[in-house]
Each structure stands twice: as C-alpha cells, then as structure tokens.
mmCIF file of C-alpha atoms and ligand atoms in Angstrom:
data_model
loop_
_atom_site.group_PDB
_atom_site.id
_atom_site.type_symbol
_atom_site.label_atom_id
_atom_site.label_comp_id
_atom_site.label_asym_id
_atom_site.label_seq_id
_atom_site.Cartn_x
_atom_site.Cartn_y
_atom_site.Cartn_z
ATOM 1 C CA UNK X 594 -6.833 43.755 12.954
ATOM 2 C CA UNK X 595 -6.428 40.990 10.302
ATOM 3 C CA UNK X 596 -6.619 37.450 11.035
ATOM 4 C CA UNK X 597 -3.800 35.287 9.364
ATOM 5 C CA UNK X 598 -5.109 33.988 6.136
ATOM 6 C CA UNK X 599 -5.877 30.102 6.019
ATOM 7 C CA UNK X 600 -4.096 28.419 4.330
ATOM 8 C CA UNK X 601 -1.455 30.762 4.658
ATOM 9 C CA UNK X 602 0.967 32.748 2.024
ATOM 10 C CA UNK X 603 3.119 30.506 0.310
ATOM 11 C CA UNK X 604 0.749 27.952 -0.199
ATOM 12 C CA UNK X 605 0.108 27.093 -3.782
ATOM 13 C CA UNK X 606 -2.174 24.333 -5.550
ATOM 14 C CA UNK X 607 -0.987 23.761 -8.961
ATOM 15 C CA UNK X 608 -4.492 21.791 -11.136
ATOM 16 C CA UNK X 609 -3.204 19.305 -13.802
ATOM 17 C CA UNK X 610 0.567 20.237 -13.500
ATOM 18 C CA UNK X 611 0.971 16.092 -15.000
ATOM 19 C CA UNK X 612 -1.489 15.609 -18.051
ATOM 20 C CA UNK X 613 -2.599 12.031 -17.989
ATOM 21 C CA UNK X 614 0.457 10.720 -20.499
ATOM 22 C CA UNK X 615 2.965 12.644 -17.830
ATOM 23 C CA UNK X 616 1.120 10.779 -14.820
ATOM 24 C CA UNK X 617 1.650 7.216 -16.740
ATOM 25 C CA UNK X 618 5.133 7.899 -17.389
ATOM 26 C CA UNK X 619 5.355 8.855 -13.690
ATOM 27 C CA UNK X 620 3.929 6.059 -12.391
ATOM 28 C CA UNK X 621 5.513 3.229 -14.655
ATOM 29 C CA UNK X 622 8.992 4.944 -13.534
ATOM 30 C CA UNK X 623 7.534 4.733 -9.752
ATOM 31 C CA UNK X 624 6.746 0.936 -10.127
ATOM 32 C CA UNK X 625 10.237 0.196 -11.182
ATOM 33 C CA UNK X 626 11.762 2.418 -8.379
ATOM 34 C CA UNK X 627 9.944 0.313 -6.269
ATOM 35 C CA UNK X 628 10.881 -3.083 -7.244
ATOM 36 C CA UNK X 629 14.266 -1.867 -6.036
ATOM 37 C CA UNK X 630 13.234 -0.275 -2.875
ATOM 38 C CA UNK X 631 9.964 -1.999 -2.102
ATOM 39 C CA UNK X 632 6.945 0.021 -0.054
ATOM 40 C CA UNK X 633 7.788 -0.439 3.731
ATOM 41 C CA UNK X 634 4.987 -0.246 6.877
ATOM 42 C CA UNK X 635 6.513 3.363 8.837
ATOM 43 C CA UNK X 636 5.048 3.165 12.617
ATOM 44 C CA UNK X 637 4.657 5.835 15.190
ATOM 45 C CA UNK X 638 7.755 6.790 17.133
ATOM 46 C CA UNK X 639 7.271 5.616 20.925
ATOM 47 C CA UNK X 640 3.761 3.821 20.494
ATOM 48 C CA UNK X 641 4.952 1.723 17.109
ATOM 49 C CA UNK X 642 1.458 2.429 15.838
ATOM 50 C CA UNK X 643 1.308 1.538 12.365
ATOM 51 C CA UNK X 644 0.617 4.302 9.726
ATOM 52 C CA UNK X 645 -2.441 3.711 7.187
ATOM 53 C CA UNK X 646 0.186 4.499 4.212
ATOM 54 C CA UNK X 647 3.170 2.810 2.890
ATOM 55 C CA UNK X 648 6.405 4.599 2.064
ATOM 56 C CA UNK X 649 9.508 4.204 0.126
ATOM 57 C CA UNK X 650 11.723 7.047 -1.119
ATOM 58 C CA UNK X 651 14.280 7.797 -4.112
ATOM 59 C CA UNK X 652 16.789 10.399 -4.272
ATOM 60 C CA UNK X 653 19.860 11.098 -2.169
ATOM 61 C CA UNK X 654 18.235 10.793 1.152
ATOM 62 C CA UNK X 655 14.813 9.422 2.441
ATOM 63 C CA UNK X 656 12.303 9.920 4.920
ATOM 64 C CA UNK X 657 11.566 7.003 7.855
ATOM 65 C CA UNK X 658 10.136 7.088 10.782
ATOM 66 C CA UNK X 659 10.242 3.697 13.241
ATOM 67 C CA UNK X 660 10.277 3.074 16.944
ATOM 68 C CA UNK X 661 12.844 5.588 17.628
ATOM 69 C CA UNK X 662 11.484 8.929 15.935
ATOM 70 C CA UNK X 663 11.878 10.517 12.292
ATOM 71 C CA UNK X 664 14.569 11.356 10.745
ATOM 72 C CA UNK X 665 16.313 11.013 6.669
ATOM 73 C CA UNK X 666 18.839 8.501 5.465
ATOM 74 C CA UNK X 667 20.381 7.316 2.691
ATOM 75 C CA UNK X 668 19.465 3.542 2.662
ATOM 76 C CA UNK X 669 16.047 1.422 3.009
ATOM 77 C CA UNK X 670 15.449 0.663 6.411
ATOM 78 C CA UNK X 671 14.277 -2.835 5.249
ATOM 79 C CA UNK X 672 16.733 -3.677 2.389
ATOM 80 C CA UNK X 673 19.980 -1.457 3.400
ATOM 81 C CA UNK X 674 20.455 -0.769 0.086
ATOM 82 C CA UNK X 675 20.965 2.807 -1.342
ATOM 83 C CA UNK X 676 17.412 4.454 -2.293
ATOM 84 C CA UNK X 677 17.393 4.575 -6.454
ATOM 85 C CA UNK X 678 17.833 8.090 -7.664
ATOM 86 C CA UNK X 679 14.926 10.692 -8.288
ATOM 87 C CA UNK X 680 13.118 10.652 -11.755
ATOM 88 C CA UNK X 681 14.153 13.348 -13.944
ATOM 89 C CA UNK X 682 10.389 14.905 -14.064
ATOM 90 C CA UNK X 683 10.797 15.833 -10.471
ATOM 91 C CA UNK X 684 14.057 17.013 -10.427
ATOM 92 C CA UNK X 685 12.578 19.111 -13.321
ATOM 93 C CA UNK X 686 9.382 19.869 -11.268
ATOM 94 C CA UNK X 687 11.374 21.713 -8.626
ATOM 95 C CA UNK X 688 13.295 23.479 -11.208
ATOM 96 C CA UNK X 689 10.138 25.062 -12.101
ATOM 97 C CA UNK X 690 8.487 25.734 -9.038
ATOM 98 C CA UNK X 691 11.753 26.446 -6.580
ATOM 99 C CA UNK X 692 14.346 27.691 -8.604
ATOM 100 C CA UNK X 693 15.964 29.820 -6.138
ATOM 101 C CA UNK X 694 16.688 26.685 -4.267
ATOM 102 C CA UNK X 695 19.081 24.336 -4.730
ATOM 103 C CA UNK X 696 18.318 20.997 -6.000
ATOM 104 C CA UNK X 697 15.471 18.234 -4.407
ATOM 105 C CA UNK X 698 17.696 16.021 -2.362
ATOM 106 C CA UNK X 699 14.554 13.411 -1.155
ATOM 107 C CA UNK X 700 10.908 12.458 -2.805
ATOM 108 C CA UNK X 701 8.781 10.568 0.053
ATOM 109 C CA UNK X 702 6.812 8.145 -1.728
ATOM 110 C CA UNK X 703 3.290 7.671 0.068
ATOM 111 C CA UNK X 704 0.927 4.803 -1.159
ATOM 112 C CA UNK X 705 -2.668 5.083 -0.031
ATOM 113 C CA UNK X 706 -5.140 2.162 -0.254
ATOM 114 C CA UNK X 707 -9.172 3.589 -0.372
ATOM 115 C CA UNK X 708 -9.332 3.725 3.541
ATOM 116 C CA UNK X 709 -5.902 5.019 4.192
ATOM 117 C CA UNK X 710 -5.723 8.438 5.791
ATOM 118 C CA UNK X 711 -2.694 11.151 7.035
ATOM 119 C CA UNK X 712 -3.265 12.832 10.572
ATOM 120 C CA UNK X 713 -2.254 16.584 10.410
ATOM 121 C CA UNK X 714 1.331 17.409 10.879
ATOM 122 C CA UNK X 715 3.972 19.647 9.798
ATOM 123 C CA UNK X 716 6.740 18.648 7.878
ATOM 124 C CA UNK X 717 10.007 19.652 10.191
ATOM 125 C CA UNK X 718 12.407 17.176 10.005
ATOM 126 C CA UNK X 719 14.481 19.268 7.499
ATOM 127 C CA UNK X 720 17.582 21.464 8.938
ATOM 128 C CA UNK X 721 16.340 24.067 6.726
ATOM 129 C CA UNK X 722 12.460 25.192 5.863
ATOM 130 C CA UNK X 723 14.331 28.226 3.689
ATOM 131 C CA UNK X 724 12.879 25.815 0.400
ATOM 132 C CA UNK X 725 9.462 24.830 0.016
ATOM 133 C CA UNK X 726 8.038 21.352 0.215
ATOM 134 C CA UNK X 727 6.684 20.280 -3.433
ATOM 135 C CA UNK X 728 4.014 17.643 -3.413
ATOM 136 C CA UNK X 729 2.422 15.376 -7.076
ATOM 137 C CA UNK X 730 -0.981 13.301 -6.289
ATOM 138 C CA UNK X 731 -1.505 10.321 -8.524
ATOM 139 C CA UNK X 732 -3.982 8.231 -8.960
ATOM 140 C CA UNK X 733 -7.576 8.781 -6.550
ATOM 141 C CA UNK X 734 -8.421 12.159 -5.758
ATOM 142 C CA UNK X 735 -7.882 12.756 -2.081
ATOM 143 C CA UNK X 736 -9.364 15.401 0.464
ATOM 144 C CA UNK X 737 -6.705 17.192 1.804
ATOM 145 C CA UNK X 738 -6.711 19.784 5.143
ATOM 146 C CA UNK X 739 -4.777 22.448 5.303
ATOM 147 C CA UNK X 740 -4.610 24.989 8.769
ATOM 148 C CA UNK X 741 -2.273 27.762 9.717
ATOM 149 C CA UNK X 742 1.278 27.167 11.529
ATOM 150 C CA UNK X 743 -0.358 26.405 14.947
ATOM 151 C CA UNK X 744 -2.617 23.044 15.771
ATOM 152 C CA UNK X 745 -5.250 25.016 16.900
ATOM 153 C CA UNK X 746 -7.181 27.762 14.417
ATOM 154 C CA UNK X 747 -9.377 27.383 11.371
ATOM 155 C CA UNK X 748 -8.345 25.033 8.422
ATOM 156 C CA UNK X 749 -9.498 24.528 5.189
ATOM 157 C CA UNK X 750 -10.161 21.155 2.863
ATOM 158 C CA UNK X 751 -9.911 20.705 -1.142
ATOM 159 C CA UNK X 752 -10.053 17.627 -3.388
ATOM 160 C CA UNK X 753 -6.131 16.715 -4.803
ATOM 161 C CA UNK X 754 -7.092 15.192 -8.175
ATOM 162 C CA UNK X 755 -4.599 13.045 -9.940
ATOM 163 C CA UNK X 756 -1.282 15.169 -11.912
ATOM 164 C CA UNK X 757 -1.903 18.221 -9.165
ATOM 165 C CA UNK X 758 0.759 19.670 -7.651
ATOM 166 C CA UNK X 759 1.319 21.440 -3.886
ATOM 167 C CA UNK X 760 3.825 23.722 -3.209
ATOM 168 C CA UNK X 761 4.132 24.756 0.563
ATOM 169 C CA UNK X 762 6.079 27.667 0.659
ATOM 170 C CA UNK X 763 6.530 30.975 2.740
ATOM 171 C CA UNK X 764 4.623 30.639 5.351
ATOM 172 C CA UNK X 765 2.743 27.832 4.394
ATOM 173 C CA UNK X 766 6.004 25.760 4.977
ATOM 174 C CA UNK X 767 5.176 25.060 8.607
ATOM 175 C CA UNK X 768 1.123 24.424 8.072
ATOM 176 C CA UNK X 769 -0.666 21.796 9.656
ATOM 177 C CA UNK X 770 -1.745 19.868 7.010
ATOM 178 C CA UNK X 771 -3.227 15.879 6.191
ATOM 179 C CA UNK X 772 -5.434 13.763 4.097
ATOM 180 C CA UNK X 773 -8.619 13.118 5.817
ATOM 181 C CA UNK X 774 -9.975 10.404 3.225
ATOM 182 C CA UNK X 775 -9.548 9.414 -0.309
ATOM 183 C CA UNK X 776 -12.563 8.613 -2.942
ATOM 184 C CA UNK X 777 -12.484 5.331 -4.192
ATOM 185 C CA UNK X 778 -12.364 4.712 -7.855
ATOM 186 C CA UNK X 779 -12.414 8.641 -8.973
ATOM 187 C CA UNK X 780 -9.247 8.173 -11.156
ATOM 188 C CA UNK X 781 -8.350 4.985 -13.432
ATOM 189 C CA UNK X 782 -4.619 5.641 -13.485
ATOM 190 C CA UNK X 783 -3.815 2.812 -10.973
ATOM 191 C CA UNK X 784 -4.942 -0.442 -11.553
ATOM 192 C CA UNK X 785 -5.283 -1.403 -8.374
ATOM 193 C CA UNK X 786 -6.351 1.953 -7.527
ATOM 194 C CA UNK X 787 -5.693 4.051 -4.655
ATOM 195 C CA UNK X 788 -3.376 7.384 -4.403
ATOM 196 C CA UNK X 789 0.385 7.756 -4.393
ATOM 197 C CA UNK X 790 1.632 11.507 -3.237
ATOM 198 C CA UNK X 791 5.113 12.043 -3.881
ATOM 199 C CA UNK X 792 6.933 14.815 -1.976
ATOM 200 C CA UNK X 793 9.781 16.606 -2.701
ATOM 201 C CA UNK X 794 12.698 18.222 -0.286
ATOM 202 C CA UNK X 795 15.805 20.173 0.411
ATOM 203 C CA UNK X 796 17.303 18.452 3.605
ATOM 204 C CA UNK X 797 20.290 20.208 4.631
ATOM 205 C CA UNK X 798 21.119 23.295 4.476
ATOM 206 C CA UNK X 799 24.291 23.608 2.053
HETATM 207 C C1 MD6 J 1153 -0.591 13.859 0.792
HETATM 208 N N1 MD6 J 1153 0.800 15.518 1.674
HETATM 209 O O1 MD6 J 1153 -0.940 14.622 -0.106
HETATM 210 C C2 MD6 J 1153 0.071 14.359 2.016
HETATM 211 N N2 MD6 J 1153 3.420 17.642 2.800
HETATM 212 O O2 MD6 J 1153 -0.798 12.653 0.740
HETATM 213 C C3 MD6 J 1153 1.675 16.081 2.504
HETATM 214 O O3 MD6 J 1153 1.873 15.641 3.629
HETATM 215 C C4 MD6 J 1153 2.423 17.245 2.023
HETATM 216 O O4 MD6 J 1153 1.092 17.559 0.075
HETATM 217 C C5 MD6 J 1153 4.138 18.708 2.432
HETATM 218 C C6 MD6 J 1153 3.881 19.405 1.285
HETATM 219 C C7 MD6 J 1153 2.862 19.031 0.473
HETATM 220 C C8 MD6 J 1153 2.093 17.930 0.835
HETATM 221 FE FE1 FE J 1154 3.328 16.703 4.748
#
C-alpha cells in the first residue's frame, strides 16, 4: 500500500513563467485596475476577523468574503461598481496552462504586506472544480504550504519567487494549501514591497 503523494497529482509549480519585463507590465496594469476597484479589508464570515491580506478582483466575477460567508459577484463590495476586466496576459496564461477549459471568468487579487500571512484552506466556492485554479506571485518571494485534500496528513512548503506560476489541478484542486510568511525585501519589483498573488478561476459550470 501507497500513501497518497503530497502535494498531490495535478499540482504544478511553473519557475519564472513572467520574466521580470512581463512582471512590470503586470503590475503597472494591476495598479491601474486598482485605482478603479481599490484593495478592500475581506473579514472572516461569522467572527468578522479581519484577514492579513487585501483583495480586489477583475474579470467577470470576483471573490468576497464579509460577515455573511464567501461567495463571487460581479461588483465591488465597497464601490458597487462593475470589477474592470481581466488583463489580456492572464486570459492568455490560462490559455496555456488550461486549455481544455473554458475561459478564466475571475482573478482574486491578494496584496500581502511583509507580515501578512494565508491560513490553509481549499478553494471551493466554485460550482465546478472540473478546471484548475491558476495562481502568478509578484513581487516578495513567499513560503507557501501545500497538504493533501484532507486537513489532517503531511504537507509540504516551497519558496513562490516573483513571475512563478501554480496550477492546482487534478487532484490537487481540493488541497489544503496557504502562505505561512513572506521574506521581506527578496524581490525589488514593488516599491513598496510586499507580494501580490493573483488567482485565476472558472466559476460556473457552463
Ligand atoms: C498565495 N495562493 O499564493 C495563496 N489558491 O498567496 C492560493 O491560495 C492559491 O496559489 C489556489 C491555487 C493556487 C494558489
Ligand atoms: Fe487558495
């Protein structure tokens, strides 16, 4: 007998998918999708516990979560307006990495400051996990966990360095995963430094 293999199939970490004039085209189109749909402070469904990260979103549909749970829709929760539409180089990334799928419908964007962290969760508030979730780190390199499907079991860490890319996949789709720190000043791409991840998903199921 076999144990399951941590992290498990599916799981893919794509090195230096964003050379470093990619990342600062990235980010200057992330600053302006911003200034339309400014970063907002998610809390904790029931408790209202603030999160250590920031969030806004662009594409179709976006990812909140607030006093009464998680859940996608197509308007900031702080400005009502529409979220601004997904930047072609990540519309293009999922091309390339889930082409079987149709196309990205929401891109969660995190912002970590140096002592910002992410518990470990699954992502399940899709109605479908048939496509995989596709994840670009910018800016500090960050330690990120990744276990098997349950919250219990082994995990494993490695270092997401600025222009990598995460594909969760296959079984990997439903892994526990977080970010248990991030190492100050390791990247120069952010002035101000600290890490943005950017993830990318199919929503529904049509
Ligand atoms: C992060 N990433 O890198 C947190 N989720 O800041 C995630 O939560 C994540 O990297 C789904 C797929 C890939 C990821
Ligand atoms: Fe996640």
């Amino acid at each position: 007998m076999t144990a399951k293999p941590v992290p498990p199939e599916g799981f893919r970490l794509l090195p230096g998918t964003f050379d470093r004039d990619r990342q600062e085209a990235l980010v200057a189109q992330i600053r302006q999708i911003l200034e339309e749909s400014p970063l907002f402070q998610p809390v904790m469904p029931r408790t209202g516990k603030p999160f250590s990260v920031r969030m806004s979103n662009c594409g179709p549909l976006g990812w909140v979560s607030d006093i009464n749970g998680y859940r996608y829709q197509p308007t900031h929760p702080v400005t009502g307006r529409p979220w601004p539409p997904m930047p072609q180089m990540l519309s293009e990334l999922w091309q390339t990495v889930a082409p079987e799928y149709p196309p990205a419908q929401a891109c969660l964007i995190n912002f970590y400051h140096a002592d910002a962290k992410m518990g470990l969760h699954q992502d399940r508030d899709e109605e479908t996990f048939d496509a995989p979730v596709v994840s670009v780190s910018l800016g500090d390199t960050a330690t990120f966990r990744i276990g098997g499907t349950t919250r219990k079991g082994p995990t494993t860490s490695m270092r997401l360095a600025s222009g990598d890319v995460v594909v969760l996949g296959g079984e990997a789709r439903l892994a526990y995963h977080g970010i248990d720190r991030i190492l100050k000043g390791s990247s120069t791409l952010l002035k101000n430094g600290g890490r943005i991840n950017l993830t990318l998903r199919r929503v529904t199921k049509g």
